[in-house]
C-alpha positions as MATLAB code, in Angstrom:
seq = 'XXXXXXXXXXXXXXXXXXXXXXXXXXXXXXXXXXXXXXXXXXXXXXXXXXXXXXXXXXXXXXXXXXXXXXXXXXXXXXXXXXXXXXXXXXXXXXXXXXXXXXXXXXXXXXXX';
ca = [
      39.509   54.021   66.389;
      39.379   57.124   64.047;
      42.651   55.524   62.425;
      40.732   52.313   61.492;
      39.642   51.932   57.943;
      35.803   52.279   57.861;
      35.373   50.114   54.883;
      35.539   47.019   56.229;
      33.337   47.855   59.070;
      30.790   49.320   56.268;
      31.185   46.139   54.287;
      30.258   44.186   57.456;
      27.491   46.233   58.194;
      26.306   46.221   54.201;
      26.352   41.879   54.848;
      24.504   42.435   58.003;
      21.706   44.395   56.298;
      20.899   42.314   53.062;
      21.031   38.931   55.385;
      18.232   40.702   57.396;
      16.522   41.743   54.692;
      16.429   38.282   53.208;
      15.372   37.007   56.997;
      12.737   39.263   56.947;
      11.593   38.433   53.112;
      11.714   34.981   54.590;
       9.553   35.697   57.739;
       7.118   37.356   55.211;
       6.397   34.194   53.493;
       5.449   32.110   56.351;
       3.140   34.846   57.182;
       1.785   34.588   53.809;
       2.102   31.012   53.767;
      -0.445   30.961   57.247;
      -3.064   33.125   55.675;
      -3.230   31.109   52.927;
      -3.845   27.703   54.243;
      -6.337   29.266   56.756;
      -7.800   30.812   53.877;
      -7.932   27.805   51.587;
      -8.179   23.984   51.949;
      -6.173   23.397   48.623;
      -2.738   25.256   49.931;
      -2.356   22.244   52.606;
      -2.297   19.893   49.653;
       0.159   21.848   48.090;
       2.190   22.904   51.068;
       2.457   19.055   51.688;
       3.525   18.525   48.529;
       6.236   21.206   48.961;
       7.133   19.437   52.551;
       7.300   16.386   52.899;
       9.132   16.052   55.878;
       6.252   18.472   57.929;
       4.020   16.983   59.953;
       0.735   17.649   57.851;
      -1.491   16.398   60.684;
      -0.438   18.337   63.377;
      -0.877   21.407   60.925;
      -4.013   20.233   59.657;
      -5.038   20.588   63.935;
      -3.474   23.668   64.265;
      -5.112   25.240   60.816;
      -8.645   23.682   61.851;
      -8.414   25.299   65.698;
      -7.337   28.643   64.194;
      -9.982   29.180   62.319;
     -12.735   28.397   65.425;
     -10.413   30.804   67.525;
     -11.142   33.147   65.142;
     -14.582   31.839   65.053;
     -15.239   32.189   68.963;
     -13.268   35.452   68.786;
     -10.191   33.927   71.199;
      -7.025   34.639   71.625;
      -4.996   34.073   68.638;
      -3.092   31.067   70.534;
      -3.088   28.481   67.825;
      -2.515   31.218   65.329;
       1.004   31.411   66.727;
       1.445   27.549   67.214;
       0.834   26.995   63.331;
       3.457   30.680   62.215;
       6.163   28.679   64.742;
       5.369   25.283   63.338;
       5.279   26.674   59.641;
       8.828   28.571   60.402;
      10.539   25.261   61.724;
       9.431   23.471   58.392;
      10.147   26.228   56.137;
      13.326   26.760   57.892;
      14.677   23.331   57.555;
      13.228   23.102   53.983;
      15.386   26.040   53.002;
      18.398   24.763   54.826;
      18.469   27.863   57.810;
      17.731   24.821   60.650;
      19.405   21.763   60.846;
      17.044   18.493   61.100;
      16.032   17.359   64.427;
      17.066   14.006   62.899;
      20.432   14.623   62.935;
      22.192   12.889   65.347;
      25.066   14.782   66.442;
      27.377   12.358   69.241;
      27.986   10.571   64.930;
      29.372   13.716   63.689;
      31.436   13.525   66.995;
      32.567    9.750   66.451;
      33.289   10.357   62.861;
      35.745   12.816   63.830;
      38.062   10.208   66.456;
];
């Protein structure tokens, strides 16, 4: 092991560290992205506009029952249900999550 050469282990280690730092940039903005349609009616518009492939109603619910948990002082259930719902769109919007469209026994076929 001391004979290896370190700088490709470095190198790999170097990739490693920028691809979490851009997951975690990433993870940052759907944070951001949360607070600000909880915050503000007029981000949902423009979120929508952003995504259209998200299903706006479903976020609309989740948005609306965040804010009364917040409200009522509850836990922050909801709050969690719209980060993992904004994630999945975001995710497959940026291309880091295939579609749930995609129907994979084609790809198979294709390849016969």
């Amino acid at each position: 092991m001391r004979e290896t050469d370190p700088a490709p282990i470095r190198a790999f280690l170097a990739k490693l560290k920028g691809e979490n730092r851009a997951h975690n940039a990433f993870l940052q903005r759907v944070e951001q992205m949360r607070e600000r349609l909880i915050a503000d009616d007029a981000a949902l518009t423009e979120f929508a506009a952003a995504h259209p492939q998200a299903d706006i109603s479903a976020i609309r619910t989740l948005i609306r029952n965040t804010r009364k948990e917040k409200e009522q002082s509850k836990p922050p259930k909801n709050f969690r249900a719209l980060y993992q719902e904004l994630k999945a769109v975001m995710e497959e919007a940026e291309g880091l999550r295939p579609s749930e469209n995609h129907d994979f026994e084609d790809s198979e076929n294709a390849e016969e």
